[in-house]
Short mmCIF file of C-alpha atoms in Angstrom, two decimals:
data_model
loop_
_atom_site.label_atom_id
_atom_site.label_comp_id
_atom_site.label_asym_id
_atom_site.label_seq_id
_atom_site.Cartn_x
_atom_site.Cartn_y
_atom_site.Cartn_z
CA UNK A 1 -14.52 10.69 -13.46
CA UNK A 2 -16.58 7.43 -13.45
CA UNK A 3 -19.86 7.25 -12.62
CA UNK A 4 -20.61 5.18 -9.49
CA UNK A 5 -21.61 1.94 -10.63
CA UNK A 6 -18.95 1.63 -12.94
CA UNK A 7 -16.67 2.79 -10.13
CA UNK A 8 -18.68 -0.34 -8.11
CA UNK A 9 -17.38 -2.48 -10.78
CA UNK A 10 -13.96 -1.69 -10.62
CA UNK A 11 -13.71 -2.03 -6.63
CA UNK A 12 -15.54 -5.35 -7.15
CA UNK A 13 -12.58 -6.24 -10.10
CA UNK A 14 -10.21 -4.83 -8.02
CA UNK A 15 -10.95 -6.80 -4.89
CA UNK A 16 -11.39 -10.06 -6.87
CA UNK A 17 -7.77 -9.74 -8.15
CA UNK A 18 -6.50 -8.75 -4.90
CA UNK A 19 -8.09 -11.88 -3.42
CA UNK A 20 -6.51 -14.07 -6.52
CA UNK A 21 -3.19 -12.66 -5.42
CA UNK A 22 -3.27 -13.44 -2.10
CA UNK A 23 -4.86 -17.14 -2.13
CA UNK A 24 -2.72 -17.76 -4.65
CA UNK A 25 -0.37 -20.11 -3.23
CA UNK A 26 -2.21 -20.87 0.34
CA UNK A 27 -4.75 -22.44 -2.45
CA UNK A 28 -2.61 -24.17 -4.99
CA UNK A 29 -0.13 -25.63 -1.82
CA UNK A 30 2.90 -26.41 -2.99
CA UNK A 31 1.62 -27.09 -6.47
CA UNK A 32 3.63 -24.13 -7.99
CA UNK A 33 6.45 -22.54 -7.23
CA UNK A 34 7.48 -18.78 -7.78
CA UNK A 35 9.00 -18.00 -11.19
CA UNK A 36 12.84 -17.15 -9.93
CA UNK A 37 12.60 -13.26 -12.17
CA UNK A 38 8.76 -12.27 -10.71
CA UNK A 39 10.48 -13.27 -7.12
CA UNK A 40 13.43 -10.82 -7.87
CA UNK A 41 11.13 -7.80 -9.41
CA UNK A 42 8.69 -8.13 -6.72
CA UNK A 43 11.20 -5.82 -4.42
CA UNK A 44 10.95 -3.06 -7.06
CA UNK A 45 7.68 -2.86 -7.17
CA UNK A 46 6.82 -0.10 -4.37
CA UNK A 47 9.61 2.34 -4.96
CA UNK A 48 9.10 1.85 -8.90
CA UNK A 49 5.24 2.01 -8.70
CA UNK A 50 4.71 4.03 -5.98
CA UNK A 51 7.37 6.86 -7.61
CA UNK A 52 5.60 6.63 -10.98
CA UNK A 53 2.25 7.12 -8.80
CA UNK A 54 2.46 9.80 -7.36
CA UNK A 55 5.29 12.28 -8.42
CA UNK A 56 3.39 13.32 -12.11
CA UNK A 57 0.86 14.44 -10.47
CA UNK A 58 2.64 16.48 -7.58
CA UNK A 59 4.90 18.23 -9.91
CA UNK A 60 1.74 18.87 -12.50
CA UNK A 61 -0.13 20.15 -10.03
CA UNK A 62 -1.66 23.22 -11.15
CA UNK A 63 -0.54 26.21 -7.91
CA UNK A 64 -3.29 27.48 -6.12
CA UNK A 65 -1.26 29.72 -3.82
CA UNK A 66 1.26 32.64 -5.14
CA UNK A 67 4.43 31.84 -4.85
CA UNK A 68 6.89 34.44 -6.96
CA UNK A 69 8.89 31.51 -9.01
CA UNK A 70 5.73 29.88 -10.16
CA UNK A 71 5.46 31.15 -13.23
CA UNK A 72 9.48 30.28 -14.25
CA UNK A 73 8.99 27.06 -12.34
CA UNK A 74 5.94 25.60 -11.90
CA UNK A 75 6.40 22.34 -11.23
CA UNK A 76 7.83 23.96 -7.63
CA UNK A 77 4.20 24.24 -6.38
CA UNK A 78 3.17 23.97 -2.65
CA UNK A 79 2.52 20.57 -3.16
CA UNK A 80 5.52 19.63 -4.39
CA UNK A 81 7.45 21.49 -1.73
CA UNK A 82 5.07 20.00 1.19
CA UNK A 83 6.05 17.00 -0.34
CA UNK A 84 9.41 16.89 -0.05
CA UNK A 85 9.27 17.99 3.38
CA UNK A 86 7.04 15.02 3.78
CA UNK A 87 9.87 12.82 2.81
CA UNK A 88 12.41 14.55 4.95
CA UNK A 89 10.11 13.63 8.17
CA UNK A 90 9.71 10.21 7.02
CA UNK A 91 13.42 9.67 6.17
CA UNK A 92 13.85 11.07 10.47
CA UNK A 93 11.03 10.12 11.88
CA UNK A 94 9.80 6.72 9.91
CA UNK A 95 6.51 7.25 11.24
CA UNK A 96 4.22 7.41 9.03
CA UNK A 97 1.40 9.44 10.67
CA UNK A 98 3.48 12.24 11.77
CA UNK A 99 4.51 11.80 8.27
CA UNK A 100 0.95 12.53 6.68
CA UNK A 101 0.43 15.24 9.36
CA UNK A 102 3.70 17.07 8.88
CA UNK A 103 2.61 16.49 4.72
CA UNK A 104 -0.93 18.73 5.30
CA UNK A 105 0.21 20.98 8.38
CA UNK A 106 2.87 22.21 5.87
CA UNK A 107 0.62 22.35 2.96
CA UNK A 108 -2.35 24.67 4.89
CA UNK A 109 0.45 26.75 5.71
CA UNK A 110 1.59 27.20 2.44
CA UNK A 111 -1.96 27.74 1.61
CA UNK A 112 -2.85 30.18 4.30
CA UNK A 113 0.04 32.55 3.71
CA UNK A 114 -0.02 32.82 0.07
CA UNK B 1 6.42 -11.30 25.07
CA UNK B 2 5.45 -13.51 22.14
CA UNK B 3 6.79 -16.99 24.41
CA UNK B 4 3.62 -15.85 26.84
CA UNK B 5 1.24 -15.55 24.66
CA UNK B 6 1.76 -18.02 22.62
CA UNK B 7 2.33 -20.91 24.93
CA UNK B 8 -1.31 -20.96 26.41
CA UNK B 9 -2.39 -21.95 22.33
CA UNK B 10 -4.26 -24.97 23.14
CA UNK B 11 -8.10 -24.50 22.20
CA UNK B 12 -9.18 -22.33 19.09
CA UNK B 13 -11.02 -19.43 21.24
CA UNK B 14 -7.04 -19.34 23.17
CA UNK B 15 -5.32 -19.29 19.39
CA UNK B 16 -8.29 -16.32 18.41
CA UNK B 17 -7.46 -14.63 21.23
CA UNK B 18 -3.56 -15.05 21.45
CA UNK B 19 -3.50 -13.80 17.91
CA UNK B 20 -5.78 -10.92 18.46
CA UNK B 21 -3.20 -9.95 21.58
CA UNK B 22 0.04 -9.70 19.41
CA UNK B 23 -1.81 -7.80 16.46
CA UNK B 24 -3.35 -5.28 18.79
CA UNK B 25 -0.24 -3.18 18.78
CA UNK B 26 -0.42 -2.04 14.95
CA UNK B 27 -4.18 -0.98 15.49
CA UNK B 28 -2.76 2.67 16.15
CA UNK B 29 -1.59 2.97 12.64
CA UNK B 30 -4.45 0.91 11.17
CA UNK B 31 -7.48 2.64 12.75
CA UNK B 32 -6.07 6.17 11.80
CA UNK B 33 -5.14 4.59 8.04
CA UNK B 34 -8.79 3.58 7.94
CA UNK B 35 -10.14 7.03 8.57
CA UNK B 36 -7.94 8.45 6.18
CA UNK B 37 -9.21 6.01 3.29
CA UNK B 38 -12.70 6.96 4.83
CA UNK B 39 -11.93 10.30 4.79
CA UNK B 40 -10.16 10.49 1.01
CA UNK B 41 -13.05 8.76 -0.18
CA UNK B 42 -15.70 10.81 0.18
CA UNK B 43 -13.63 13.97 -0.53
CA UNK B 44 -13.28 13.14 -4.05
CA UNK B 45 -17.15 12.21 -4.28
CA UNK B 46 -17.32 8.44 -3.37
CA UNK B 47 -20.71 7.77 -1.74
CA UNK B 48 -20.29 6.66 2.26
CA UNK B 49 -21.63 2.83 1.24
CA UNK B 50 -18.83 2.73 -2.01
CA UNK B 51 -16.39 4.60 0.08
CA UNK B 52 -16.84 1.52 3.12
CA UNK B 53 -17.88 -1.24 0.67
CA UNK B 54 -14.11 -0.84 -1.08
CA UNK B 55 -12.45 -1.24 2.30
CA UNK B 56 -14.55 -4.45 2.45
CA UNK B 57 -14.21 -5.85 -1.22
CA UNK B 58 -10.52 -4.88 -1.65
CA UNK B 59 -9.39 -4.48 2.24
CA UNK B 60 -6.09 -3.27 1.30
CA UNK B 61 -4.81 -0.18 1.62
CA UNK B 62 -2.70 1.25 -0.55
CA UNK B 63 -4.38 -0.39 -3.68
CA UNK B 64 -7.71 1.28 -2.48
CA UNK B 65 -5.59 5.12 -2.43
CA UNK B 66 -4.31 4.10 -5.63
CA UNK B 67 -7.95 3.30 -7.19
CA UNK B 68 -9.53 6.62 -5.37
CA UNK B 69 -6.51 8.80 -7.43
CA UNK B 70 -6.53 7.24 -10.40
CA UNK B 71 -10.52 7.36 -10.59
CA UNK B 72 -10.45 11.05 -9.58
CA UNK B 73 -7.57 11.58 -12.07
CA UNK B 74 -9.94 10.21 -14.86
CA UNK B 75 -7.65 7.33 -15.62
CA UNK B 76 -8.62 3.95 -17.72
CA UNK B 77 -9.84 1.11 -16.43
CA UNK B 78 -7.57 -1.01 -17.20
CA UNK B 79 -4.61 1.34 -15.99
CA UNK B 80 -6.59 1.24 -12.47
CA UNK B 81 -6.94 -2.57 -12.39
CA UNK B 82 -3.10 -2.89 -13.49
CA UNK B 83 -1.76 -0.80 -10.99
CA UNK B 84 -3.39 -2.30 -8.08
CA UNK B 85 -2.33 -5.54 -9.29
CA UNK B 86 1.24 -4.13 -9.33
CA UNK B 87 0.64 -2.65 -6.08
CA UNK B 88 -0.69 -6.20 -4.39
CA UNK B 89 1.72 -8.34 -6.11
CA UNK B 90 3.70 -8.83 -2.88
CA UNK B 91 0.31 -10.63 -1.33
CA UNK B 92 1.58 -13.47 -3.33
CA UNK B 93 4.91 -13.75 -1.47
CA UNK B 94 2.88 -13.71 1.56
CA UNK B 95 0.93 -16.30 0.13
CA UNK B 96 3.82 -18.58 -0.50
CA UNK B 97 5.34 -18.38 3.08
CA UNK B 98 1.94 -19.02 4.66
CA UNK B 99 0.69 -21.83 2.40
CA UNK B 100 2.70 -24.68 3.94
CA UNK B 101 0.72 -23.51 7.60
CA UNK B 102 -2.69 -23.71 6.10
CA UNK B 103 -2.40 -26.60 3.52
CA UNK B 104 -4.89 -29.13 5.20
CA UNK B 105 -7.78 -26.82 5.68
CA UNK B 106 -10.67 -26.79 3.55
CA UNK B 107 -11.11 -24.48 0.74
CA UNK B 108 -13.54 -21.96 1.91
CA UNK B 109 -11.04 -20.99 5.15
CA UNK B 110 -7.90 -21.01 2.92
CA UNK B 111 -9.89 -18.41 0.75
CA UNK B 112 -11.01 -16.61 4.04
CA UNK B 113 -7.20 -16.60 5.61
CA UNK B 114 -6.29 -14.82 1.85
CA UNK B 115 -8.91 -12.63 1.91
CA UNK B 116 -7.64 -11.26 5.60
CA UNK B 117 -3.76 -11.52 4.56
CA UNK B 118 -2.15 -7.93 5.58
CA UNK B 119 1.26 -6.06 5.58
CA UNK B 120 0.52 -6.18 9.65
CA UNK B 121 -0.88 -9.78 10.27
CA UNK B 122 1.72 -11.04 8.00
CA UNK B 123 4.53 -9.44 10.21
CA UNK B 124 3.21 -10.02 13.00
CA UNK B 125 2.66 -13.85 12.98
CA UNK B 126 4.91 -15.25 10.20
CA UNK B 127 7.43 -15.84 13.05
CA UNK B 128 4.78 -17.67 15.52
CA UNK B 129 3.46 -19.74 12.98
CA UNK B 130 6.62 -21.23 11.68
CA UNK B 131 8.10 -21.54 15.33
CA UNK B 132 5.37 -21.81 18.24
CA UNK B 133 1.95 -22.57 17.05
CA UNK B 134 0.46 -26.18 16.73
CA UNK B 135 -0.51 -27.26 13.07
CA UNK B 136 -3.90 -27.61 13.74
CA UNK B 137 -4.44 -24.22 15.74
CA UNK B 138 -2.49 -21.61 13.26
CA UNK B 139 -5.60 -20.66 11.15
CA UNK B 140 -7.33 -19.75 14.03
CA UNK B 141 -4.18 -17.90 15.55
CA UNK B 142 -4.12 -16.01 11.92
CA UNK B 143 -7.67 -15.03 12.25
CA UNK B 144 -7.57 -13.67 15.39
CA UNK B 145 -4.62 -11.33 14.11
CA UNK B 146 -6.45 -10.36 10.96
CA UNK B 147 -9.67 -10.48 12.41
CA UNK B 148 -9.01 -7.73 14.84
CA UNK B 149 -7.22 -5.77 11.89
CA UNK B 150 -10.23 -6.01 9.57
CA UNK B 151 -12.16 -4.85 12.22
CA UNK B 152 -10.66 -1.72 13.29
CA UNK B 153 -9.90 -0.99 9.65
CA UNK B 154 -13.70 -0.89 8.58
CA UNK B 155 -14.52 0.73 11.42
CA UNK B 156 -11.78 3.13 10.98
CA UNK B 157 -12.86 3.74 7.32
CA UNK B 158 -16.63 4.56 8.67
CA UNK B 159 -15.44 6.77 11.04
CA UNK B 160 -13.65 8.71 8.42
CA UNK B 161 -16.54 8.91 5.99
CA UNK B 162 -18.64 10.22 8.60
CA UNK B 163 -15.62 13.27 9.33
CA UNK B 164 -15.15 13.63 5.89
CA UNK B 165 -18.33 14.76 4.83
CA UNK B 166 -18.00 17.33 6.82
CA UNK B 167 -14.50 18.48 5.79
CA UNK B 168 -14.57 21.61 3.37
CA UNK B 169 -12.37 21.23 0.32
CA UNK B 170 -10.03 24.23 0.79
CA UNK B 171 -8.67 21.80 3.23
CA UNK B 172 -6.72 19.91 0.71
CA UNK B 173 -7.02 16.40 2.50
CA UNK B 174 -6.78 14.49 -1.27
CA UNK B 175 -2.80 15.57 -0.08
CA UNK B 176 -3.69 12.87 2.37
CA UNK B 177 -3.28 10.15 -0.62
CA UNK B 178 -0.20 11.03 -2.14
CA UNK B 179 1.40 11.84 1.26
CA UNK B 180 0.80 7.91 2.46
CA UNK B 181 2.46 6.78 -0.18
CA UNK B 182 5.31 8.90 -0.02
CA UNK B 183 5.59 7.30 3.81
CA UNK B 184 5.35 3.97 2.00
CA UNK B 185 7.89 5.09 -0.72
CA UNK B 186 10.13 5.86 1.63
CA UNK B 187 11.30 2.45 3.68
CA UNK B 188 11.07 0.97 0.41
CA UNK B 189 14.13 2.60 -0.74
CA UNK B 190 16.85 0.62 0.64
CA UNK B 191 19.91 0.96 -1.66
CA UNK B 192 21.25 2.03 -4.94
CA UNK B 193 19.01 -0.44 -6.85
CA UNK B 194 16.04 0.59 -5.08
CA UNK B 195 17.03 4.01 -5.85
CA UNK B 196 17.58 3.66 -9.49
CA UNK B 197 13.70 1.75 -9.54
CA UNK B 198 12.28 4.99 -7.93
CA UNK B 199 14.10 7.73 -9.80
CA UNK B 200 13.39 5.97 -13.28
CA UNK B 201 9.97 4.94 -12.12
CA UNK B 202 9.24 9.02 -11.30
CA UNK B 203 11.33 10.48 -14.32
CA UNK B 204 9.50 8.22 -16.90
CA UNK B 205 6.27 8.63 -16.16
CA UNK B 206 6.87 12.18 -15.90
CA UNK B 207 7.89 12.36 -19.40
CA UNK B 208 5.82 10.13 -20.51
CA UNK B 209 2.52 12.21 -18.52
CA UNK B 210 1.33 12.73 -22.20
CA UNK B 211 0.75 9.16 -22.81
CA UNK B 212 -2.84 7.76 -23.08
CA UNK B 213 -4.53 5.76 -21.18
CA UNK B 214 -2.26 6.19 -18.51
CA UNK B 215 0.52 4.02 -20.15
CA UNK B 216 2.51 7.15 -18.71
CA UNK B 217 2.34 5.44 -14.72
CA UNK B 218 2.70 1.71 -16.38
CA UNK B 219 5.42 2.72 -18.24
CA UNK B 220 7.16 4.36 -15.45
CA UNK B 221 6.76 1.38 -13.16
CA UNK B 222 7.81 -0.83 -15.06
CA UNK B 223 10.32 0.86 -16.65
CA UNK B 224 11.93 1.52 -12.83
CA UNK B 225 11.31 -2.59 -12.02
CA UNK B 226 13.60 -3.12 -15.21
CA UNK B 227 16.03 -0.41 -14.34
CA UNK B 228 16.30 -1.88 -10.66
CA UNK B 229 16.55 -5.08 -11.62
CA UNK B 230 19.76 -4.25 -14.02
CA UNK B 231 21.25 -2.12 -11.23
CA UNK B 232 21.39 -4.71 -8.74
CA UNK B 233 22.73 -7.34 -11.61
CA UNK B 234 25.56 -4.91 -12.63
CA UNK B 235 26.21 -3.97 -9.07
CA UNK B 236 26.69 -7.68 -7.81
CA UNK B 237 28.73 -8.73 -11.15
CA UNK B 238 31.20 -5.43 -9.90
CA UNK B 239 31.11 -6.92 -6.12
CA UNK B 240 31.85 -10.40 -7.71
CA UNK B 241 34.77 -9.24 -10.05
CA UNK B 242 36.17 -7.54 -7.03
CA UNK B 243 36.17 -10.22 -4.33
CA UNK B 244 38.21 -12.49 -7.51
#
């Protein structure tokens, strides 16, 4: 991991190109328009990023509960499988609070039975 | 509800205010968001200053998950920095509907109304301010939407660094990060395009985990942009060819 200045730094980065982004245009006024292809990616953006985001690290999760197949298959891990119910509530309930809470509620009990 | 609000905008402080009123609903989900930034924070190490001080430099959500998992994941610098670009991209779309209600003002409030630009105050005003409010009031109306956001974000965020100190790792709550996203992830998939961009997005940069410096999550993303893209472009040339 970074140390904590350096990780300082990259908030600080971070936040400056955040604020680029979004005074963009209110800034410029009219001056520029939006190339026609970055206005047509822009909508694959969050399933494309957000996918690549977080699913490696779900399915490479390394178990820390017993479950029998885990050795065959161990990308089926408890996080992967609280994760998927995760989506199922979401896909229901679109709220995404129950969403996070039906996420760790299933993962602890995964957790506390194994 | 909006048409009573709204039509009392005649002085800044009623603008502040009326904007403040129709942003105060999404408070429940942005006050519990906070804390779980807070809280996700300082379970992965972050001091309580760093852990507020990035709700106040970057003040947007999921970019601010993103950095907290990729630090903790030990990615690269410049993998962090290009995924939360990727991941704020779409401020600039709300840039470019709001810019013709703030181009007048002065420089230093058109970089303040960025700054405070949100998935909430954008959706909750964009319809006022093209329909209701006067010219010369909507930055204040704005504010008074973001203001109240900002507010019960940070505080949300402290409150969570506080809890979260306290919070013994067996607990998991780093799930917490992944889990939002999935809830974002979600929505976002619409239709078959939007499916293709999220299945090629995963499956790529899960084959391509071995990568350094993280080129494993660019290459996914934008490998599922592309992919989307080309899905939607073959799917309307099909719809075309049949409505000939």
């Amino acid at each position: 991991m970074l140390s904590e200045p350096l990780i300082w730094l990259v908030t600080a980065i971070v936040g400056l190109i955040t604020l680029t982004l979004r005074s963009s245009f209110i800034v410029l006024a009219g001056r520029i328009s939006m190339p026609d292809l970055l206005l047509r990616g822009l909508r694959f953006v969050p399933p494309a990023v957000l996918a690549a985001l977080i699913v490696p690290p779900l399915v490479f999760h390394a178990s820390v509960v017993n479950l029998p197949w885990v050795e065959a298959l161990p990308w089926l891990n408890e996080r992967t499988l609280a994760g998927t119910f995760a989506v199922l509530v979401m896909w229901r309930s679109r709220s995404v609070l129950l969403t996070i809470v039906a996420g760790m509620v299933s993962l602890w009990v995964l957790q506390w039975l194994l | 509800m909006s048409t009573l609000t709204t039509s009392s905008v005649v002085s800044p402080r009623s603008a502040l205010l009326a904007g403040a009123k129709v942003a105060a609903p999404t408070l429940l989900s942005i006050f519990p968001f906070g804390m779980i930034t807070g809280v996700a924070a300082v379970s992965v190490g972050f001091s309580e200053a760093l852990s507020v001080g990035m709700t106040v430099l970057i003040f947007a959500g999921a970019s601010q998950l993103a950095t907290i998992q990729l630090v903790t994941t030990g990615a690269t610098i410049a993998a962090i920095l290009l995924t939360a670009t990727m991941i704020n991209l779409r401020f600039m779309l709300y840039s470019a509907s709001l810019s013709p209600h703030f181009s007048t003002l002065p420089l230093y409030w058109k970089l303040l109304l960025g700054y405070s630009i949100t998935d909430p105050a954008f959706g909750m005003t964009i319809a006022d301010l093209n329909e209701r409010i006067p010219q010369q009031l909507k930055h204040w109306y704005f504010i008074g939407a973001s203001g109240i956001i900002w507010v019960a974000w940070v505080v949300g965020t402290i409150l969570g660094t506080i809890l979260g100190r306290g919070v013994p790792p067996e607990w998991s709550l780093d799930f917490a990060i992944p889990l939002n996203f999935l809830a974002v992830l979600v929505p976002s998939i619409r239709d078959r395009a939007t499916v293709t961009s999220a299945l090629v997005g995963a499956l790529v940069a899960i084959a391509a985990v071995r990568l350094p410096f993280n080129l494993g999550l660019i290459t996914g993303a934008l490998s599922g942009i592309a992919m989307g893209m080309l899905m939607e472009t073959l799917l309307k040339r099909k719809e075309r060819s049949h409505a000939e």
